[in-house]
Coordinates of C-alpha atoms (C1' of nucleotides) in Angstrom, one line a residue:
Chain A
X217 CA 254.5 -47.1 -30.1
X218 CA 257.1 -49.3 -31.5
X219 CA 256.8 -52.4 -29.6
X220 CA 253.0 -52.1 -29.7
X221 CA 252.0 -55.5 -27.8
X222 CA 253.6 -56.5 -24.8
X223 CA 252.6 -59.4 -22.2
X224 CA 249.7 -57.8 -20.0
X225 CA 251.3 -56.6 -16.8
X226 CA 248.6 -56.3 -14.7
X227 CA 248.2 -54.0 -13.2
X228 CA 247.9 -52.6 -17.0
X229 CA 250.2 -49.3 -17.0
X230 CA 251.2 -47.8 -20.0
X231 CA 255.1 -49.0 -20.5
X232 CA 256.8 -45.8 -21.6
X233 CA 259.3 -45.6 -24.6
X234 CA 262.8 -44.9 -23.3
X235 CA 263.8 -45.3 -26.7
X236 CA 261.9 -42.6 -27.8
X237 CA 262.2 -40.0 -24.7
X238 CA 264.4 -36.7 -25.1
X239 CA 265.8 -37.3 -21.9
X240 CA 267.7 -40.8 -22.4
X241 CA 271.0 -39.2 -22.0
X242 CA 270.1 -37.5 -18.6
X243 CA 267.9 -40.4 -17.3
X244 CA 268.6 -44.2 -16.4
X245 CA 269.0 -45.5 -19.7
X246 CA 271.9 -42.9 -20.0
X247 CA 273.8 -46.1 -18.1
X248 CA 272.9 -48.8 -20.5
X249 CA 273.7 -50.6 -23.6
X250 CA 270.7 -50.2 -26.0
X251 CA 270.0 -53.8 -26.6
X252 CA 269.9 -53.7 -23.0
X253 CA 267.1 -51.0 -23.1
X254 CA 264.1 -53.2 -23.9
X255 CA 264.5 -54.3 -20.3
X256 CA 264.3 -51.5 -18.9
X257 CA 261.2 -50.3 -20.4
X258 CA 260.1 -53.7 -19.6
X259 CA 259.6 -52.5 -15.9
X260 CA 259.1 -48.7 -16.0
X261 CA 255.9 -47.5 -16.0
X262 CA 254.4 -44.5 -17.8
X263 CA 253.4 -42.6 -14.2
X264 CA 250.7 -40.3 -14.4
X265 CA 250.6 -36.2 -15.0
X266 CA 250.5 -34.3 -11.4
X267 CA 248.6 -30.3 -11.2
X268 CA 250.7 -27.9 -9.2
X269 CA 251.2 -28.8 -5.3
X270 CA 249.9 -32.6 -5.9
X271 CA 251.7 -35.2 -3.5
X272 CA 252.9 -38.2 -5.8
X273 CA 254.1 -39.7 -3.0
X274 CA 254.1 -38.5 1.4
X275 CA 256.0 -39.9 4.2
X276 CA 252.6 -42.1 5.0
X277 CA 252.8 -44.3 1.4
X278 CA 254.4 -47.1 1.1
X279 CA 257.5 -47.2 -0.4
X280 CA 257.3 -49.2 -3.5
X281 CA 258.7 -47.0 -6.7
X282 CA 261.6 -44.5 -7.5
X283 CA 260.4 -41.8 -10.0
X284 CA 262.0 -40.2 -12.9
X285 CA 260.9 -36.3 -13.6
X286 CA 260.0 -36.2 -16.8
X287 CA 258.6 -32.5 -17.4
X288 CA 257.7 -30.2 -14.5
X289 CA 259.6 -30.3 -11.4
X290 CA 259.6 -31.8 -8.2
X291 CA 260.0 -30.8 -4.4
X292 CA 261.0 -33.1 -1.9
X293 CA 260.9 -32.0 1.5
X294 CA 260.4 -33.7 5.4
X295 CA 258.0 -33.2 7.8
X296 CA 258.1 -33.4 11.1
X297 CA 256.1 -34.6 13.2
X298 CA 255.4 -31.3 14.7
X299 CA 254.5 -30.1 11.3
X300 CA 257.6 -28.2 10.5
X301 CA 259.0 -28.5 6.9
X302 CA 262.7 -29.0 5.6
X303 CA 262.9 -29.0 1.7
X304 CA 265.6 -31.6 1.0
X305 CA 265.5 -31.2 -3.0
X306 CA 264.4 -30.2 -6.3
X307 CA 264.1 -32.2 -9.0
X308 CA 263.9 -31.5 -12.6
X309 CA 263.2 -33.5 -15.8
X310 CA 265.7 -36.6 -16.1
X311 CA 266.4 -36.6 -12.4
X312 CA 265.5 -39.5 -10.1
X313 CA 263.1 -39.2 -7.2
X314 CA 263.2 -41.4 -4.1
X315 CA 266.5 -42.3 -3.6
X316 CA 267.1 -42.1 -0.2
X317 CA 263.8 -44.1 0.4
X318 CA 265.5 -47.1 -0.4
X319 CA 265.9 -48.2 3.2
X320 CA 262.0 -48.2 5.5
X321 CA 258.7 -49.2 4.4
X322 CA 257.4 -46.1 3.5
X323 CA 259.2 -42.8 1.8
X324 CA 261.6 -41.0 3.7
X325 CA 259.9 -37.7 2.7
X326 CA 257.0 -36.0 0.4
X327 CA 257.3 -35.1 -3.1
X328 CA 254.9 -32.7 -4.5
X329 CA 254.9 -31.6 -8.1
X330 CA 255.9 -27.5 -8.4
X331 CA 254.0 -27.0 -11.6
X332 CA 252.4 -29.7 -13.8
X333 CA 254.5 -32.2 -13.9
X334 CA 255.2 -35.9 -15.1
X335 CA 257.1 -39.0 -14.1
X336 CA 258.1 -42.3 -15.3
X337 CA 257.7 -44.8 -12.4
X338 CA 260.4 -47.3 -11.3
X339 CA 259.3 -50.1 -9.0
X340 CA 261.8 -50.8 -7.1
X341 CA 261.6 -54.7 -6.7
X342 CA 261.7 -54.9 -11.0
X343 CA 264.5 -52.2 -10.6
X344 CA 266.9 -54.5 -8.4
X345 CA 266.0 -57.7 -10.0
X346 CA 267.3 -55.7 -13.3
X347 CA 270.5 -54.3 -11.7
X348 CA 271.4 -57.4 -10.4
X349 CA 271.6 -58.8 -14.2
X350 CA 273.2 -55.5 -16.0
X351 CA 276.4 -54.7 -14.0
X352 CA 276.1 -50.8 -15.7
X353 CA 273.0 -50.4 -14.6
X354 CA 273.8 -51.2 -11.0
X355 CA 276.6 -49.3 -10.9
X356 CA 274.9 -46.2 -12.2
X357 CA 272.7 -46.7 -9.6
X358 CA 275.3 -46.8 -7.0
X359 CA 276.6 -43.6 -9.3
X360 CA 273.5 -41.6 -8.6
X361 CA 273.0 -42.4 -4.7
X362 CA 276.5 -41.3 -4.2
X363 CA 275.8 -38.3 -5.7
X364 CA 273.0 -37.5 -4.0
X365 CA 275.0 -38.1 -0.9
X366 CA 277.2 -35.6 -1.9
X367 CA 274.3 -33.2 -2.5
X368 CA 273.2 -33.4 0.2
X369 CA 276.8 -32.7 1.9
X370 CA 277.3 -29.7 -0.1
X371 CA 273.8 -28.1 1.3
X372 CA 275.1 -28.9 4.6
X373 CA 278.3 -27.1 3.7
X374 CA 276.3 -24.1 2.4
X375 CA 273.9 -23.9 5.4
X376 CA 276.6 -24.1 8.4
X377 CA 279.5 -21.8 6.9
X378 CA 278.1 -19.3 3.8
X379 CA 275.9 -16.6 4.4
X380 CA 272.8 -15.4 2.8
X381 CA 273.7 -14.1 -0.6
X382 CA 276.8 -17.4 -0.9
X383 CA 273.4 -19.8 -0.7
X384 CA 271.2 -17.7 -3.0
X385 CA 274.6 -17.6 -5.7
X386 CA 275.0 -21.1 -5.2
X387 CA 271.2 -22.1 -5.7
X388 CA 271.5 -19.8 -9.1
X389 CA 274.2 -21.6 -10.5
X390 CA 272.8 -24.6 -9.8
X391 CA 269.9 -24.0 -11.3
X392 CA 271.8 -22.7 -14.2
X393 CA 274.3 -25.8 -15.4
X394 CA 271.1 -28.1 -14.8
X395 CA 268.9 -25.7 -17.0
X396 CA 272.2 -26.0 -19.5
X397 CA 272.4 -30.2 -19.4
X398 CA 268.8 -30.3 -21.0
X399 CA 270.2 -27.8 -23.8
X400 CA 268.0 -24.6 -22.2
X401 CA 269.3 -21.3 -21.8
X402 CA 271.7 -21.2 -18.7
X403 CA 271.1 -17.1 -18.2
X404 CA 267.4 -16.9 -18.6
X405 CA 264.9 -19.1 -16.9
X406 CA 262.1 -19.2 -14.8
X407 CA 262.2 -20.4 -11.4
X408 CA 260.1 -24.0 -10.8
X409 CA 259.6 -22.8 -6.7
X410 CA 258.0 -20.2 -5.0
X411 CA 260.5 -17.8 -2.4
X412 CA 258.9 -19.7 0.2
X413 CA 260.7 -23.2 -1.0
X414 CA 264.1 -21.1 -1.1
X415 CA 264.2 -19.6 1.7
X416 CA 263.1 -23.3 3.6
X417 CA 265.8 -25.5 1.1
X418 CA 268.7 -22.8 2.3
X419 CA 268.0 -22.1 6.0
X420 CA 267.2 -18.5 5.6
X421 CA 264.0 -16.5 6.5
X422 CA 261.4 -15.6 2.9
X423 CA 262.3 -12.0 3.6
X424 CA 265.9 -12.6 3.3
X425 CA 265.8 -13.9 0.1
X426 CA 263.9 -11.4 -0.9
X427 CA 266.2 -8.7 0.3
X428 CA 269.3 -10.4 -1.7
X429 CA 267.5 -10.9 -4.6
X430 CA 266.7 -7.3 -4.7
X431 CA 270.5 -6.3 -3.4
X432 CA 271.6 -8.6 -6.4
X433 CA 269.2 -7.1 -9.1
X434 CA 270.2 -3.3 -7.4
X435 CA 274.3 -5.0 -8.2
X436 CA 273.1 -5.8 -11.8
X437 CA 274.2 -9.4 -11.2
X438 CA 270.4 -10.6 -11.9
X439 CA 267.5 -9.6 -13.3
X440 CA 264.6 -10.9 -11.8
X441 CA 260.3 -10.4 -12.2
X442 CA 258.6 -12.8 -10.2
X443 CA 260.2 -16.5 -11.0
X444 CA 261.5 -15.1 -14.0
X445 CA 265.2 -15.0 -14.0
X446 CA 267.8 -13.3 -15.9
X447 CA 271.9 -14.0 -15.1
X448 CA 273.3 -10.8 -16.3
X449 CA 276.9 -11.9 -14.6
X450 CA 277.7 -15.4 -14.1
X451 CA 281.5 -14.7 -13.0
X452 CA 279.7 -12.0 -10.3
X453 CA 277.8 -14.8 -8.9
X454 CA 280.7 -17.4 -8.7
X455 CA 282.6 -14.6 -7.2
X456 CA 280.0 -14.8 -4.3
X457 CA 280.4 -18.2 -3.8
X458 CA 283.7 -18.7 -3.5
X459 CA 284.7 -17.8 0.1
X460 CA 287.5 -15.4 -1.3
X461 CA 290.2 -17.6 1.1
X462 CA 293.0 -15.4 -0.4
X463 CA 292.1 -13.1 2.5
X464 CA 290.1 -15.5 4.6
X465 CA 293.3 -17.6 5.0
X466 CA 296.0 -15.2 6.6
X467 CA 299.9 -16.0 5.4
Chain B
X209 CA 307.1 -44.8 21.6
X210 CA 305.0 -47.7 22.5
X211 CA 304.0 -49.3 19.2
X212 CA 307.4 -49.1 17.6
X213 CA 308.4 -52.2 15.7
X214 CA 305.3 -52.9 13.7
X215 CA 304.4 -55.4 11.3
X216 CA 306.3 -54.1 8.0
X217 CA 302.7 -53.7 5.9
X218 CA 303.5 -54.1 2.3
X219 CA 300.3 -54.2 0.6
X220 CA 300.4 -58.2 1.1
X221 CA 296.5 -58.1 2.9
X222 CA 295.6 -60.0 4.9
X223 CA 292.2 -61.4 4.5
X224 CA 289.7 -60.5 7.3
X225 CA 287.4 -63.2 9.1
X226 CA 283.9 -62.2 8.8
X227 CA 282.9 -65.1 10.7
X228 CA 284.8 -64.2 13.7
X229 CA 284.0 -60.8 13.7
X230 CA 282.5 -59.0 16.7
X231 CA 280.7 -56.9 14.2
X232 CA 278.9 -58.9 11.8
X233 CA 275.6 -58.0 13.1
X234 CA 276.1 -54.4 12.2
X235 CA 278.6 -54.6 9.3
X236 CA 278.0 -56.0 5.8
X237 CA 277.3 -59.8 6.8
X238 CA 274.7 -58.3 8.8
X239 CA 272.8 -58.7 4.9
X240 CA 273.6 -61.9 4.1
X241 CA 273.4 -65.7 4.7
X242 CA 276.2 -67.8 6.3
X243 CA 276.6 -69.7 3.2
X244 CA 277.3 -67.1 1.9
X245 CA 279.8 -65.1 4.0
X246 CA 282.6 -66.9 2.4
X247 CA 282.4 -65.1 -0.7
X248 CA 282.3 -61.9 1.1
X249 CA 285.5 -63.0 2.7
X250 CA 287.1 -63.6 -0.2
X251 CA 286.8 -59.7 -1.2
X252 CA 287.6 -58.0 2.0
X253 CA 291.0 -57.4 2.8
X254 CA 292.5 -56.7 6.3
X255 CA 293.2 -52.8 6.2
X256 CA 295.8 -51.6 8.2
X257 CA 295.5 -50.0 11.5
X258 CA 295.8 -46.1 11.6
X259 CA 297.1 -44.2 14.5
X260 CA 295.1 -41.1 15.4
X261 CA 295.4 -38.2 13.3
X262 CA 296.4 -40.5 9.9
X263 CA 293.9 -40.3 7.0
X264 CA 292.6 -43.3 5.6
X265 CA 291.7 -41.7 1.9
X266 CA 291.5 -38.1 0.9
X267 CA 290.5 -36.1 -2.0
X268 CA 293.3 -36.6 -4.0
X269 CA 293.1 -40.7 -3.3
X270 CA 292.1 -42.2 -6.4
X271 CA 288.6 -44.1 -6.0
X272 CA 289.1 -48.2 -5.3
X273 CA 287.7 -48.9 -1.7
X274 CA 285.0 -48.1 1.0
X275 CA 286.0 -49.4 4.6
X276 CA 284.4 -50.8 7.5
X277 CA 285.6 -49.5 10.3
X278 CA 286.5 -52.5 12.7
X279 CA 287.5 -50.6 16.2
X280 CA 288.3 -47.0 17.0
X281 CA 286.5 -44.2 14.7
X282 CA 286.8 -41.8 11.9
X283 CA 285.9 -38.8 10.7
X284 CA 285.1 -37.5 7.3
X285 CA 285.1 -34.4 5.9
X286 CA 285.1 -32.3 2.5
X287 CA 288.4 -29.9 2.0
X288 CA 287.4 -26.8 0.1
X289 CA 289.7 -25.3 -2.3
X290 CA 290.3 -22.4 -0.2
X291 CA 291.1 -25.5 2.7
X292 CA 287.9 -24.4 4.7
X293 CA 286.8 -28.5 6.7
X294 CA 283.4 -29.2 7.2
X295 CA 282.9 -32.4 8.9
X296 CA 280.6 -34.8 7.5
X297 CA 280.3 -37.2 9.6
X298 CA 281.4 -39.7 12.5
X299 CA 281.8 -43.5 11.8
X300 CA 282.2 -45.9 14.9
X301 CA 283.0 -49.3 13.9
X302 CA 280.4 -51.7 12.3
X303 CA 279.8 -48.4 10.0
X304 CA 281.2 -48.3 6.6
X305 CA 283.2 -45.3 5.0
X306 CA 282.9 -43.9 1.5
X307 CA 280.0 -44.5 0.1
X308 CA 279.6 -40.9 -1.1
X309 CA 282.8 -41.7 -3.1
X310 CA 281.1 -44.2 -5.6
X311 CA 280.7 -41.6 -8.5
X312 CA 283.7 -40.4 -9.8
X313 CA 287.5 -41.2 -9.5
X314 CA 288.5 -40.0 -6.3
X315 CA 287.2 -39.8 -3.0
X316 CA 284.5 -37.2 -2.2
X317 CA 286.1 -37.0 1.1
X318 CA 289.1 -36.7 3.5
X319 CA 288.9 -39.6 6.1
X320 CA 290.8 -39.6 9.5
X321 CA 291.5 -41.7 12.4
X322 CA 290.5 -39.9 15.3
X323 CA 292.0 -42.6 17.5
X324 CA 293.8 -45.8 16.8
X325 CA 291.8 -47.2 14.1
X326 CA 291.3 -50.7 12.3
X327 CA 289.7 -51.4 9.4
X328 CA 288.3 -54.0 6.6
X329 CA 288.9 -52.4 3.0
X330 CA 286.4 -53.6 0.2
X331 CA 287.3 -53.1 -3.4
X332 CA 284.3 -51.8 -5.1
X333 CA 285.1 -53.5 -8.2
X334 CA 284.8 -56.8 -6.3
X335 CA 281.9 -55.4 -4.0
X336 CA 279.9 -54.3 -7.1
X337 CA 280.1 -57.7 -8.6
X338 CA 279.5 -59.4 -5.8
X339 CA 276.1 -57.4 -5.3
X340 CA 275.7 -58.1 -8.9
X341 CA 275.4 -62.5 -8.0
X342 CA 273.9 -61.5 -4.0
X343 CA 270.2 -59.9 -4.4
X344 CA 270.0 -59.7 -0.5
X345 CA 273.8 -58.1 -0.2
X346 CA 272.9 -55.2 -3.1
X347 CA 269.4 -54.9 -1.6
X348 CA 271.7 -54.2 1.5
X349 CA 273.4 -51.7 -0.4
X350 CA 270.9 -49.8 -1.5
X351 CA 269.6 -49.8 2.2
X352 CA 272.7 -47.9 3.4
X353 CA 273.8 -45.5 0.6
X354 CA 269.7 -44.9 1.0
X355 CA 270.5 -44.2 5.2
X356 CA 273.3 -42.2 4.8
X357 CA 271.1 -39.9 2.5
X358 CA 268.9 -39.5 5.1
X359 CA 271.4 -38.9 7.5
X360 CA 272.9 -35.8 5.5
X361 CA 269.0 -34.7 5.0
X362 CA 268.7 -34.8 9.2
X363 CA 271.7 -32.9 9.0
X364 CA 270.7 -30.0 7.1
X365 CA 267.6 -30.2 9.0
X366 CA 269.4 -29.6 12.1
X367 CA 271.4 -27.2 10.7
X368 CA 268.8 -25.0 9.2
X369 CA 266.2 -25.4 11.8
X370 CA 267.9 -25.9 15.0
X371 CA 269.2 -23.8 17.8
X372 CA 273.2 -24.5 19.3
X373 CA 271.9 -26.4 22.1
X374 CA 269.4 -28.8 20.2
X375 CA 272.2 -29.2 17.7
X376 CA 274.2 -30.5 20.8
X377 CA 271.3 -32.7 22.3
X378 CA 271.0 -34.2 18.5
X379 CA 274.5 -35.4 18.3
X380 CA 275.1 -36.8 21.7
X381 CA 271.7 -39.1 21.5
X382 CA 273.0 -40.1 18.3
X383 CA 276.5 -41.3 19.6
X384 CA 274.5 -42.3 22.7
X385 CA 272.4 -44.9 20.2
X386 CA 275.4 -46.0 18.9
X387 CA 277.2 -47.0 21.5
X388 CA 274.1 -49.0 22.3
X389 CA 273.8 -50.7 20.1
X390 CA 277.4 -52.2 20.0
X391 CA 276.3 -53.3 23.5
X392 CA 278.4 -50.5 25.3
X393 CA 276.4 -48.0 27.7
X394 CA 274.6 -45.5 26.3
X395 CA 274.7 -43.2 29.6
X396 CA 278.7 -43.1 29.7
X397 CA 281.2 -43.2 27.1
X398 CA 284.1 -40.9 25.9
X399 CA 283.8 -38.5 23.0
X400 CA 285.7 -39.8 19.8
X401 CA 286.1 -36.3 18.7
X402 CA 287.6 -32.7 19.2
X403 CA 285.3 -29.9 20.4
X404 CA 286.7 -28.5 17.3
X405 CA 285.1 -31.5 15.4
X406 CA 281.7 -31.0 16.6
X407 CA 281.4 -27.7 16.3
X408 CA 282.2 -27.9 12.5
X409 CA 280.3 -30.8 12.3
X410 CA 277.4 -29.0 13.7
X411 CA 278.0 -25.6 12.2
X412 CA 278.8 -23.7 15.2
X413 CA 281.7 -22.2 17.2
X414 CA 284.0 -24.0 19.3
X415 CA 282.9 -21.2 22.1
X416 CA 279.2 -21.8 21.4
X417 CA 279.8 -25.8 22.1
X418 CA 282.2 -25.2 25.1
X419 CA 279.4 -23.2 26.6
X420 CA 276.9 -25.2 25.9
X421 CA 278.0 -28.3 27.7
X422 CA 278.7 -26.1 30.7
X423 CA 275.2 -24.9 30.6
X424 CA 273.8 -29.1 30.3
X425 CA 276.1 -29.7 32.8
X426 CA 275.0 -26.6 34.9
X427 CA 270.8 -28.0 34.3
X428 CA 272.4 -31.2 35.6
X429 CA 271.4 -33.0 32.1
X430 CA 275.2 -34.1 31.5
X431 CA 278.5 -34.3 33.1
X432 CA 281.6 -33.8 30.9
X433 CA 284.5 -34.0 31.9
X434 CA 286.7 -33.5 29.0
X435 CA 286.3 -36.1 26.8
X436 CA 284.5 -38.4 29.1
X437 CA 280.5 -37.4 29.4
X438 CA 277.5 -39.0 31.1
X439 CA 274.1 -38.4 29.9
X440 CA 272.7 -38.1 33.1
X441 CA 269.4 -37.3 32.1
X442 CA 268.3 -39.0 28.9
X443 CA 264.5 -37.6 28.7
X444 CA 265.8 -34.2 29.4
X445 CA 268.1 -34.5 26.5
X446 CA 265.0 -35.4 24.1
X447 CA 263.2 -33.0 25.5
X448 CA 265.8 -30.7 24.3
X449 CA 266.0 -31.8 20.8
X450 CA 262.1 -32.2 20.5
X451 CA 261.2 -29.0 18.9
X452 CA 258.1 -28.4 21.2
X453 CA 256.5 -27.5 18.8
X454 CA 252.9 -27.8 21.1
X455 CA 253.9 -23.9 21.7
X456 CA 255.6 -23.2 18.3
X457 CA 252.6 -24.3 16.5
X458 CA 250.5 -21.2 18.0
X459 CA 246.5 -21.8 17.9
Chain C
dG15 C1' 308.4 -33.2 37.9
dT16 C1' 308.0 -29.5 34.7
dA17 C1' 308.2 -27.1 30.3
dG18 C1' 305.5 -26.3 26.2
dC19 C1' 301.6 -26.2 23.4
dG20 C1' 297.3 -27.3 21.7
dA21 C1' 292.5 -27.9 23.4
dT22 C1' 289.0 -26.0 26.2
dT23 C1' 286.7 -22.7 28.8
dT24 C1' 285.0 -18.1 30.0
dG25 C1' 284.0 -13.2 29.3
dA26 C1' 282.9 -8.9 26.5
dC27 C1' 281.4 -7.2 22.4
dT28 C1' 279.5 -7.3 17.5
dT29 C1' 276.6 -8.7 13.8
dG30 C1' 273.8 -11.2 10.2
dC31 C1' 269.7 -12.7 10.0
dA32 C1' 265.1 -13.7 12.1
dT33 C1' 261.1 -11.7 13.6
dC34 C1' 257.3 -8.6 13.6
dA35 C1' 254.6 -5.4 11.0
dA36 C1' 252.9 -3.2 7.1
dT37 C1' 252.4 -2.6 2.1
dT38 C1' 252.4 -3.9 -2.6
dT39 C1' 252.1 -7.2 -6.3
dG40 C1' 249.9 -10.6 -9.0
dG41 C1' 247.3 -14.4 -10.5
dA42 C1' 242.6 -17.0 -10.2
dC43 C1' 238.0 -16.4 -10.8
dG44 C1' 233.2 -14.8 -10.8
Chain D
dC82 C1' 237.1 -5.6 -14.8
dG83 C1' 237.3 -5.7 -10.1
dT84 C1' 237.6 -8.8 -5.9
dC85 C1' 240.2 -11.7 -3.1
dC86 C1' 244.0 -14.0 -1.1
dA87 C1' 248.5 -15.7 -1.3
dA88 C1' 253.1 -14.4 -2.5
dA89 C1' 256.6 -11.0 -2.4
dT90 C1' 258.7 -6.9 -0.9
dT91 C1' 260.3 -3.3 2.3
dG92 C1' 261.3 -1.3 6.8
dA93 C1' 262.3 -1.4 11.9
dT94 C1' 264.0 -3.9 15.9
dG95 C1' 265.9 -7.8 18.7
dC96 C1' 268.7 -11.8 19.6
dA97 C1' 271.4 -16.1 19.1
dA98 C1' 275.6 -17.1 18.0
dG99 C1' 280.0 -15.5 16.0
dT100 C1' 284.3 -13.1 16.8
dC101 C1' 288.1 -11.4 19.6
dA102 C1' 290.8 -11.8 23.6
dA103 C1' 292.6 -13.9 27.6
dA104 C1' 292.9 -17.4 31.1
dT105 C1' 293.2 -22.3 32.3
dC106 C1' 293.5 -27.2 31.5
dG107 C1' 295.7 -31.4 30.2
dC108 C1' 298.5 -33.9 27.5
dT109 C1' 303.2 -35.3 25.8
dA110 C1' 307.9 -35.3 26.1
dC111 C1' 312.1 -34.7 28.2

DNA sequence: GTAGCGATTTGACTTGCATCAATTTGGACG
DNA sequence: CGTCCAAATTGATGCAAGTCAAATCGCTAC
């Protein structure tokens, strides 16, 4: 590693190399000048490599560090307390984890890792300090919280006006231009999350999405074997999700 | 008309008094020490007041602001291209309006007055560096772009989970903590919004709400008259948004 | 006061999706 | 290579809420 010794932190983590990592253009220092980047990697920390279905973090921990997806993926869902599950999110490599924790003592949800996965760590009291000195920084923060907030408007959208197949499309696409922003295939990719997650994250019962994936697949829009995934008709699928208004809106 | 001669507004603002303000307990001063709160003043600008029905921002409104609502209420919503609304949410005053607008260069959302409406407008420009020199006023930041998140999350939750009637229950002990906690009574207050407005905000049916007040009303858990309700049975209402889940969870 | 019109309520009917039930598939492991 | 269990699929049935239609309420304006 480039700058090999650095003051012992402490609590001794390894400091990860933005510099170095394939995802700087997707990530945090995607905001920043690179002389500004030494900072940065001053307070991230090299998190640690989660198996399939590991917590790294539940609504019980304190709330102490945003987390940056690395490789893998992640699933963030809430719990209630009578032991029902809502899956808020999925989060793959170069997205940020924990955003809307930033308010509370502990994490507003759980966030397990969907196949092996690792993280760079973000504490958040290093991670304000720094905003408050680089202006970009901040304001890319501000960036990515608003965005989430729009997310998370857009699943409400889906789940109180579009109907089964509108969600799945939707979910596909997504998928797609995300797979397409790390330079992977947009048509052919395998799906991080069991039916199960699916059907939860969109409202709908595990046998629906079943039944749509197989009414898609019978349409030749998809191919699909298990999580793998084939888009054989990308303009099909968008034509799903619009809500054709032409007719929908009368005159 | 009553209000007819007003106050020719050219853009002249005038510059609000956070130390006067009714609000400053809930609003942004609520983060940050009297010292302090001069600086603040010197960014917010007295908005206008809006009659009900007149949009603050919409989609097409190019990005400079987010506003505190001061008295009255607002609603927000996203405008699809085929000019489908769904509501995203209610802001009562001591609330602030558009932070799902700070990515990009317009708003993410149409807001409206639903009644005669005042507001104090922050540049963001001038907020963002005034975050940038106030740890505790960014930390405050964070903290609410961070609640709204979570907001939209209990949304979806309620939206993909929950039946009409605990939808209902959801939203009027929401407005019900509200009011509270701007010292009104929790117990009786008028609805801000439209039938109409709820519904879409909840994902349901103008019918589906109209019937089930009548049926609260009919258990004796409400009265609603119009606009005007009374929650005459707090616990009740709880009751009905608790998913019980001691049965649900079988075993 | 009353005309006019949008908002709200109520009723009758329809439907998309959940639920229940039963297989089938597939990966982990001895 | 076969066993085992969770995940996924497929079919049959019921229901909560949507849709359509009509009546009533309640402003606002004249």
């Amino acid at each position: 590693m480039a700058r090999a010794i650095n003051f012992r932190q402490v609590p001794s983590p390894l400091k990860a190399s933005c510099h170095q990592c394939s995802l700087s253009n997707l990530c945090l220092p995607l905001a920043i000048q690179d002389n500004d980047l030494d900072s940065l990697e001053d307070i991230v920390q090299q998190g640690r490599i989660y198996n399939r279905g590991e917590h790294i973090f539940d609504q019980s921990t304190p709330f102490r560090s945003c987390f940056a997806v690395k490789s893998g993926s992640v699933k963030t869902s809430i719990i209630t307390e009578g032991g029902e599950e809502q899956v808020t999110g999925f989060f793959m490599p170069g997205e940020l984890v924990g955003l809307d924790s930033m308010s509370g003592e502990s994490y507003a949800c759980t966030a397990k890792a969907l196949e092996r996965t690792s993280v760079c760590e973000f504490p958040v009291d290093k991670l304000e300090e720094l905003t408050g000195k680089l202006p970009e920084l901040q304001h890319h923060m501000y960036h990515l919280m608003s965005q989430e907030i729009q997310n998370s408007h857009q699943l409400a959208m889906l789940l109180s006006k579009n109907t089964a197949e509108e969600r799945i499309a939707s979910l596909l696409l997504s998928l797609s231009s995300r797979f397409q922003r790390r330079r992977m295939s947009p048509t052919n990719f395998s799906l991080p999350m069991a039916r199960n997650d699916i059907a939860n994250f969109l409202g709908l019962a595990v046998e629906t999405v079943s039944r749509v994936f197989t009414r898609f697949q019978n349409q030749g829009i998809i191919k699909a074997r298990g999580r793998e995934v084939e888009l054989l008709d990308i303009e099909a699928l968008q034509m799903v999700t619009r809500d054709f208004s032409r007719q929908g809106c009368q005159q």
